[in-house]
Amino acid sequence: MDYERNKALLLELQRAAGSGNDRCADCGDPDPEWASCKLGIFICLNCSGIHRDLPEISRVKSIRLDFWEGNLIEFMRNHGNLWAKAKFEAKVPPYYYIPKSCDCLVLRQQWIRAKYERGEFLDTQVCQDPCSAGSREGCLWKLGKGRKQFQKRQFLLSAREGVMKYYSKEVEKIGHSHGLQITYITEGQTRNLFVYHESGKEIVDWFNAIRAARYHYLKTTFPNVPEPELIPRITRNFAKEGYMEKTGPKQKEVFKVRWFCLDSQERNLIYFKNPLDECARGQVFIGRREEGYEVRDDLPQKVWAKKKKPVITLVTPVREFVFICESDWKQREWMDALNRVITQL
Ligand code: ZN
């Protein structure tokens, strides 16, 4: 009898308006079907898997499938997601990346461990200033010149020197689950650095240290810009990435496959020979429609592409760039992404 009644009470708690329990306490996914009865929070299936590995601090139960004793229901009622947020996320630094459900495992794992296991954001913690948080020294495995082997290298990050052009993002494409892509600009050239570390904590700490350094730079360069506008600029936003084929300036050259990244913030379409290349081969600035920029889904006159594949012509005041896409679907995606940059202010 208690089984059904307690389950109904728990579901009511999970759905209660304004309780914060209708979304996962860790990633924000709607309708969490699991709970940590040790922490008193409602969580999604994905995050419950991470909690299961932390028996010291958490205990996972299914809302629907497990038996809930009356005293546990009472405990959940007295705690819940809003309570946990106030306690465990009291002092999350503004630059700290809070992962969503679509982010890779290492980011979600470390967010949960930082919160509950290490208590990094408790009210009792002294807030780190972004400048000291943006300094870091240590060893990372760096992808070497041949793009095949990793070598152990010493890295130094200093918020005060030259890091304002660094961006970082978690990657799995290098074949390592604790991988990091660091993109930076030096003498007008976009460069990538691919690194990893055996420890998930170490790589996420590097990721957030780079964010802290960039945050510090933005804060000092744009002191009057409000914080909510600065935060999205911490991470370089590649609106789209993928392969296309391009020809040269005469438009008679052989089409070559390149890896393209569209940076919507800097309005640049950057291309690399391979996705893991250190240096960009080139980049195309994308201005506004009023300035004469345009994308079309056909070829310019006199240009001839051998393959019967969907094409994109990017018109700039200087020249026309022709790209061949892998499929109609990819062509649509690239055109939409390029059009968004052309129409953005
Ligand atoms: Zn979740």
GROMACS .gro file of C-alpha atoms and ligand atoms in nm:
model
  346
    1MET     CA    1   0.000   0.000   0.000
    2ASP     CA    2   0.273   0.240   0.108
    3TYR     CA    3   0.457   0.159  -0.213
    4GLU     CA    4   0.192   0.315  -0.438
    5ARG     CA    5   0.110   0.600  -0.202
    6ASN     CA    6   0.476   0.700  -0.152
    7LYS     CA    7   0.542   0.681  -0.523
    8ALA     CA    8   0.246   0.916  -0.585
    9LEU     CA    9   0.377   1.157  -0.318
   10LEU     CA   10   0.722   1.154  -0.475
   11LEU     CA   11   0.586   1.219  -0.826
   12GLU     CA   12   0.386   1.507  -0.686
   13LEU     CA   13   0.707   1.649  -0.535
   14GLN     CA   14   0.891   1.608  -0.864
   15ARG     CA   15   0.618   1.795  -1.057
   16ALA     CA   16   0.551   2.067  -0.797
   17ALA     CA   17   0.554   2.405  -0.968
   18GLY     CA   18   0.839   2.632  -0.862
   19SER     CA   19   1.022   2.353  -0.679
   20GLY     CA   20   1.295   2.318  -0.942
   21ASN     CA   21   1.240   1.943  -0.918
   22ASP     CA   22   1.088   1.922  -1.266
   23ARG     CA   23   1.436   1.959  -1.418
   24CYS     CA   24   1.754   1.761  -1.352
   25ALA     CA   25   1.952   1.927  -1.071
   26ASP     CA   26   2.277   1.881  -1.264
   27CYS     CA   27   2.211   1.925  -1.636
   28GLY     CA   28   1.865   2.086  -1.649
   29ASP     CA   29   1.699   1.814  -1.858
   30PRO     CA   30   1.318   1.810  -1.811
   31ASP     CA   31   1.123   1.545  -1.617
   32PRO     CA   32   1.395   1.369  -1.416
   33GLU     CA   33   1.295   1.013  -1.334
   34TRP     CA   34   1.571   0.946  -1.082
   35ALA     CA   35   1.674   1.091  -0.749
   36SER     CA   36   1.965   1.094  -0.509
   37CYS     CA   37   1.810   1.012  -0.174
   38LYS     CA   38   2.136   1.101   0.002
   39LEU     CA   39   2.157   1.452  -0.146
   40GLY     CA   40   1.782   1.506  -0.173
   41ILE     CA   41   1.778   1.597  -0.543
   42PHE     CA   42   1.595   1.492  -0.859
   43ILE     CA   43   1.819   1.397  -1.153
   44CYS     CA   44   1.798   1.253  -1.504
   45LEU     CA   45   1.903   0.904  -1.613
   46ASN     CA   46   2.235   1.029  -1.759
   47CYS     CA   47   2.341   1.214  -1.446
   48SER     CA   48   2.222   0.927  -1.226
   49GLY     CA   49   2.493   0.716  -1.390
   50ILE     CA   50   2.758   0.962  -1.269
   51HIS     CA   51   2.607   0.972  -0.918
   52ARG     CA   52   2.613   0.592  -0.905
   53ASP     CA   53   2.995   0.606  -0.925
   54LEU     CA   54   3.007   0.830  -0.616
   55PRO     CA   55   2.864   0.612  -0.337
   56GLU     CA   56   3.041   0.821  -0.071
   57ILE     CA   57   2.824   1.120  -0.141
   58SER     CA   58   2.520   1.003  -0.338
   59ARG     CA   59   2.269   0.719  -0.351
   60VAL     CA   60   2.055   0.677  -0.662
   61LYS     CA   61   1.699   0.551  -0.668
   62SER     CA   62   1.439   0.537  -0.943
   63ILE     CA   63   1.129   0.742  -0.873
   64ARG     CA   64   0.903   0.489  -1.040
   65LEU     CA   65   1.074   0.154  -0.988
   66ASP     CA   66   1.220   0.165  -0.639
   67PHE     CA   67   1.050   0.148  -0.303
   68TRP     CA   68   1.056   0.475  -0.110
   69GLU     CA   69   1.020   0.470   0.268
   70GLY     CA   70   0.816   0.744   0.431
   71ASN     CA   71   1.117   0.907   0.597
   72LEU     CA   72   1.296   0.934   0.259
   73ILE     CA   73   0.993   1.110   0.109
   74GLU     CA   74   1.009   1.352   0.400
   75PHE     CA   75   1.382   1.403   0.338
   76MET     CA   76   1.319   1.477  -0.031
   77ARG     CA   77   1.043   1.721   0.063
   78ASN     CA   78   1.273   1.907   0.301
   79HIS     CA   79   1.555   1.928   0.048
   80GLY     CA   80   1.499   1.921  -0.329
   81ASN     CA   81   1.668   2.089  -0.626
   82LEU     CA   82   1.624   2.453  -0.523
   83TRP     CA   83   1.772   2.383  -0.183
   84ALA     CA   84   2.065   2.198  -0.340
   85LYS     CA   85   2.127   2.478  -0.590
   86ALA     CA   86   2.136   2.738  -0.312
   87LYS     CA   87   2.380   2.525  -0.115
   88PHE     CA   88   2.607   2.356  -0.370
   89GLU     CA   89   2.604   2.629  -0.639
   90ALA     CA   90   2.626   2.928  -0.406
   91LYS     CA   91   2.957   3.047  -0.551
   92VAL     CA   92   2.997   2.923  -0.907
   93PRO     CA   93   3.249   3.162  -1.071
   94PRO     CA   94   3.103   3.351  -1.370
   95TYR     CA   95   3.353   3.196  -1.613
   96TYR     CA   96   3.294   2.837  -1.496
   97TYR     CA   97   3.136   2.632  -1.772
   98ILE     CA   98   2.813   2.470  -1.653
   99PRO     CA   99   2.756   2.171  -1.881
  100LYS     CA  100   2.427   2.079  -2.045
  101SER     CA  101   2.300   1.728  -2.113
  102CYS     CA  102   2.446   1.735  -2.468
  103ASP     CA  103   2.800   1.807  -2.342
  104CYS     CA  104   3.063   1.537  -2.319
  105LEU     CA  105   3.088   1.306  -2.021
  106VAL     CA  106   3.406   1.446  -1.864
  107LEU     CA  107   3.253   1.795  -1.832
  108ARG     CA  108   2.931   1.662  -1.675
  109GLN     CA  109   3.124   1.427  -1.445
  110GLN     CA  110   3.356   1.697  -1.315
  111TRP     CA  111   3.071   1.944  -1.265
  112ILE     CA  112   2.892   1.693  -1.040
  113ARG     CA  113   3.210   1.600  -0.851
  114ALA     CA  114   3.315   1.965  -0.810
  115LYS     CA  115   2.971   2.044  -0.663
  116TYR     CA  116   2.902   1.759  -0.425
  117GLU     CA  117   3.232   1.577  -0.370
  118ARG     CA  118   3.479   1.864  -0.352
  119GLY     CA  119   3.229   2.131  -0.247
  120GLU     CA  120   3.402   2.383  -0.474
  121PHE     CA  121   3.107   2.621  -0.491
  122LEU     CA  122   2.985   2.614  -0.131
  123ASP     CA  123   2.908   2.944   0.037
  124THR     CA  124   3.205   2.891   0.269
  125GLN     CA  125   3.450   2.890  -0.025
  126VAL     CA  126   3.654   3.202  -0.083
  127CYS     CA  127   3.582   3.329  -0.436
  128GLN     CA  128   3.885   3.303  -0.661
  129ASP     CA  129   3.955   3.615  -0.858
  130PRO     CA  130   3.956   3.538  -1.231
  131CYS     CA  131   4.315   3.651  -1.264
  132SER     CA  132   4.457   3.392  -1.025
  133ALA     CA  133   4.213   3.128  -1.156
  134GLY     CA  134   4.342   3.203  -1.506
  135SER     CA  135   4.698   3.105  -1.424
  136ARG     CA  136   4.809   2.749  -1.443
  137GLU     CA  137   5.117   2.537  -1.494
  138GLY     CA  138   5.150   2.168  -1.564
  139CYS     CA  139   5.205   1.882  -1.804
  140LEU     CA  140   4.966   1.790  -2.081
  141TRP     CA  141   4.989   1.543  -2.367
  142LYS     CA  142   5.016   1.747  -2.685
  143LEU     CA  143   4.938   1.615  -3.031
  144GLY     CA  144   5.268   1.629  -3.221
  145LYS     CA  145   5.356   1.766  -3.563
  146GLY     CA  146   5.290   1.438  -3.739
  147ARG     CA  147   4.934   1.451  -3.598
  148LYS     CA  148   4.969   1.090  -3.491
  149GLN     CA  149   5.153   1.083  -3.160
  150PHE     CA  150   5.111   1.267  -2.834
  151GLN     CA  151   5.411   1.407  -2.650
  152LYS     CA  152   5.424   1.518  -2.288
  153ARG     CA  153   5.480   1.893  -2.274
  154GLN     CA  154   5.495   2.157  -2.003
  155PHE     CA  155   5.227   2.424  -2.039
  156LEU     CA  156   5.203   2.762  -1.876
  157LEU     CA  157   4.893   2.976  -1.880
  158SER     CA  158   4.902   3.327  -1.748
  159ALA     CA  159   4.599   3.551  -1.739
  160ARG     CA  160   4.826   3.854  -1.761
  161GLU     CA  161   5.018   3.770  -2.076
  162GLY     CA  162   4.891   3.716  -2.423
  163VAL     CA  163   4.617   3.469  -2.349
  164MET     CA  164   4.339   3.700  -2.455
  165LYS     CA  165   4.312   3.524  -2.785
  166TYR     CA  166   4.283   3.173  -2.644
  167TYR     CA  167   3.961   2.977  -2.660
  168SER     CA  168   3.910   2.623  -2.546
  169LYS     CA  169   3.659   2.351  -2.603
  170GLU     CA  170   3.622   1.991  -2.500
  171VAL     CA  171   3.684   1.749  -2.783
  172GLU     CA  172   3.659   1.378  -2.832
  173LYS     CA  173   3.769   1.383  -3.197
  174ILE     CA  174   4.133   1.328  -3.098
  175GLY     CA  175   4.031   0.983  -2.977
  176HIS     CA  176   4.076   1.058  -2.610
  177SER     CA  177   3.785   1.119  -2.374
  178HIS     CA  178   3.977   1.386  -2.179
  179GLY     CA  179   4.074   1.588  -2.485
  180LEU     CA  180   4.084   1.962  -2.519
  181GLN     CA  181   4.105   2.181  -2.829
  182ILE     CA  182   4.265   2.517  -2.768
  183THR     CA  183   4.218   2.766  -3.050
  184TYR     CA  184   4.418   3.085  -3.058
  185ILE     CA  185   4.516   3.362  -3.295
  186THR     CA  186   4.876   3.462  -3.343
  187GLU     CA  187   4.984   3.723  -3.601
  188GLY     CA  188   4.641   3.703  -3.760
  189GLN     CA  189   4.662   3.323  -3.799
  190THR     CA  190   4.417   3.086  -3.635
  191ARG     CA  191   4.593   2.795  -3.467
  192ASN     CA  192   4.473   2.484  -3.289
  193LEU     CA  193   4.634   2.293  -3.009
  194PHE     CA  194   4.511   1.945  -2.921
  195VAL     CA  195   4.592   1.820  -2.573
  196TYR     CA  196   4.473   1.567  -2.320
  197HIS     CA  197   4.541   1.458  -1.964
  198GLU     CA  198   4.481   1.124  -1.795
  199SER     CA  199   4.281   1.293  -1.522
  200GLY     CA  200   3.938   1.429  -1.602
  201LYS     CA  201   3.966   1.685  -1.323
  202GLU     CA  202   4.296   1.816  -1.459
  203ILE     CA  203   4.162   1.870  -1.813
  204VAL     CA  204   3.840   2.039  -1.692
  205ASP     CA  205   4.050   2.262  -1.462
  206TRP     CA  206   4.259   2.367  -1.763
  207PHE     CA  207   3.943   2.428  -1.961
  208ASN     CA  208   3.805   2.658  -1.692
  209ALA     CA  209   4.144   2.825  -1.630
  210ILE     CA  210   4.151   2.929  -1.997
  211ARG     CA  211   3.793   3.053  -1.963
  212ALA     CA  212   3.894   3.246  -1.649
  213ALA     CA  213   4.187   3.408  -1.831
  214ARG     CA  214   3.966   3.505  -2.123
  215TYR     CA  215   3.700   3.636  -1.884
  216HIS     CA  216   3.965   3.847  -1.711
  217TYR     CA  217   4.075   3.987  -2.047
  218LEU     CA  218   3.718   4.071  -2.156
  219LYS     CA  219   3.646   4.233  -1.819
  220THR     CA  220   3.947   4.464  -1.841
  221THR     CA  221   3.905   4.541  -2.213
  222PHE     CA  222   3.529   4.609  -2.197
  223PRO     CA  223   3.472   4.736  -1.841
  224ASN     CA  224   3.131   4.883  -1.924
  225VAL     CA  225   2.980   4.581  -2.096
  226PRO     CA  226   2.738   4.400  -1.861
  227GLU     CA  227   2.835   4.050  -1.751
  228PRO     CA  228   2.551   3.859  -1.929
  229GLU     CA  229   2.690   3.992  -2.261
  230LEU     CA  230   3.051   3.901  -2.177
  231ILE     CA  231   2.988   3.539  -2.075
  232PRO     CA  232   2.887   3.411  -2.424
  233ARG     CA  233   3.205   3.572  -2.564
  234ILE     CA  234   3.430   3.361  -2.341
  235THR     CA  235   3.399   3.060  -2.565
  236ARG     CA  236   3.474   3.082  -2.930
  237ASN     CA  237   3.152   2.998  -3.095
  238PHE     CA  238   3.200   2.781  -3.401
  239ALA     CA  239   2.849   2.804  -3.541
  240LYS     CA  240   2.927   2.519  -3.777
  241GLU     CA  241   3.212   2.282  -3.860
  242GLY     CA  242   3.255   2.027  -4.136
  243TYR     CA  243   3.404   1.927  -4.471
  244MET     CA  244   3.349   2.110  -4.799
  245GLU     CA  245   3.552   2.125  -5.118
  246LYS     CA  246   3.696   2.453  -5.239
  247THR     CA  247   3.869   2.578  -5.551
  248GLY     CA  248   4.136   2.849  -5.581
  249PRO     CA  249   4.115   3.220  -5.668
  250LYS     CA  250   4.109   3.160  -6.046
  251GLN     CA  251   3.815   2.922  -5.993
  252LYS     CA  252   3.978   2.685  -6.242
  253GLU     CA  253   4.188   2.501  -5.984
  254VAL     CA  254   4.101   2.147  -5.879
  255PHE     CA  255   3.851   2.133  -5.592
  256LYS     CA  256   4.017   2.020  -5.269
  257VAL     CA  257   3.858   1.885  -4.953
  258ARG     CA  258   3.903   2.115  -4.654
  259TRP     CA  259   3.777   2.127  -4.295
  260PHE     CA  260   3.577   2.449  -4.238
  261CYS     CA  261   3.491   2.623  -3.911
  262LEU     CA  262   3.248   2.914  -3.907
  263ASP     CA  263   3.328   3.159  -3.627
  264SER     CA  264   3.014   3.369  -3.602
  265GLN     CA  265   3.154   3.608  -3.340
  266GLU     CA  266   3.458   3.707  -3.544
  267ARG     CA  267   3.262   3.667  -3.871
  268ASN     CA  268   3.525   3.434  -4.018
  269LEU     CA  269   3.502   3.117  -4.222
  270ILE     CA  270   3.831   2.945  -4.139
  271TYR     CA  271   3.960   2.639  -4.321
  272PHE     CA  272   4.212   2.367  -4.242
  273LYS     CA  273   4.348   2.081  -4.449
  274ASN     CA  274   4.244   1.837  -4.175
  275PRO     CA  275   4.027   1.872  -3.862
  276LEU     CA  276   4.330   1.813  -3.637
  277ASP     CA  277   4.562   2.059  -3.812
  278GLU     CA  278   4.754   2.311  -3.610
  279CYS     CA  279   4.746   2.598  -3.861
  280ALA     CA  280   4.459   2.728  -4.067
  281ARG     CA  281   4.512   2.733  -4.446
  282GLY     CA  282   4.315   3.052  -4.476
  283GLN     CA  283   4.005   3.239  -4.380
  284VAL     CA  284   3.728   3.439  -4.539
  285PHE     CA  285   3.578   3.738  -4.363
  286ILE     CA  286   3.200   3.750  -4.381
  287GLY     CA  287   3.053   4.099  -4.372
  288ARG     CA  288   2.693   4.218  -4.385
  289ARG     CA  289   2.443   4.205  -4.668
  290GLU     CA  290   2.455   4.588  -4.706
  291GLU     CA  291   2.828   4.560  -4.764
  292GLY     CA  292   2.778   4.327  -5.058
  293TYR     CA  293   2.800   3.981  -4.896
  294GLU     CA  294   2.565   3.708  -5.015
  295VAL     CA  295   2.533   3.328  -5.040
  296ARG     CA  296   2.381   3.151  -5.339
  297ASP     CA  297   2.308   2.786  -5.414
  298ASP     CA  298   2.441   2.796  -5.771
  299LEU     CA  299   2.773   2.841  -5.949
  300PRO     CA  300   2.898   3.177  -6.078
  301GLN     CA  301   2.896   3.213  -6.456
  302LYS     CA  302   3.186   3.038  -6.633
  303VAL     CA  303   3.271   2.829  -6.328
  304TRP     CA  304   3.244   2.459  -6.386
  305ALA     CA  305   3.241   2.185  -6.124
  306LYS     CA  306   3.294   1.832  -6.248
  307LYS     CA  307   3.089   1.657  -5.986
  308LYS     CA  308   2.714   1.684  -5.982
  309LYS     CA  309   2.703   1.787  -5.620
  310PRO     CA  310   2.530   2.075  -5.438
  311VAL     CA  311   2.732   2.397  -5.443
  312ILE     CA  312   2.750   2.721  -5.249
  313THR     CA  313   2.877   3.050  -5.386
  314LEU     CA  314   2.982   3.300  -5.122
  315VAL     CA  315   2.985   3.647  -5.274
  316THR     CA  316   3.214   3.907  -5.116
  317PRO     CA  317   3.299   4.254  -5.252
  318VAL     CA  318   3.643   4.122  -5.357
  319ARG     CA  319   3.569   3.782  -5.509
  320GLU     CA  320   3.334   3.485  -5.520
  321PHE     CA  321   3.417   3.169  -5.327
  322VAL     CA  322   3.281   2.839  -5.455
  323PHE     CA  323   3.228   2.537  -5.228
  324ILE     CA  324   3.103   2.188  -5.302
  325CYS     CA  325   2.901   2.022  -5.024
  326GLU     CA  326   2.869   1.653  -4.943
  327SER     CA  327   2.488   1.648  -4.965
  328ASP     CA  328   2.182   1.868  -5.016
  329TRP     CA  329   2.128   1.856  -4.644
  330LYS     CA  330   2.482   1.979  -4.568
  331GLN     CA  331   2.441   2.254  -4.831
  332ARG     CA  332   2.123   2.373  -4.656
  333GLU     CA  333   2.296   2.373  -4.315
  334TRP     CA  334   2.598   2.570  -4.440
  335MET     CA  335   2.380   2.821  -4.625
  336ASP     CA  336   2.163   2.876  -4.318
  337ALA     CA  337   2.472   2.920  -4.095
  338LEU     CA  338   2.640   3.162  -4.341
  339ASN     CA  339   2.319   3.357  -4.386
  340ARG     CA  340   2.287   3.398  -4.011
  341VAL     CA  341   2.631   3.562  -4.001
  342ILE     CA  342   2.554   3.784  -4.302
  343THR     CA  343   2.231   3.909  -4.143
  344GLN     CA  344   2.366   3.945  -3.787
  345LEU     CA  345   2.461   4.293  -3.667
  346ZN      ZN  346   2.098   1.541  -1.585
   0.00000   0.00000   0.00000
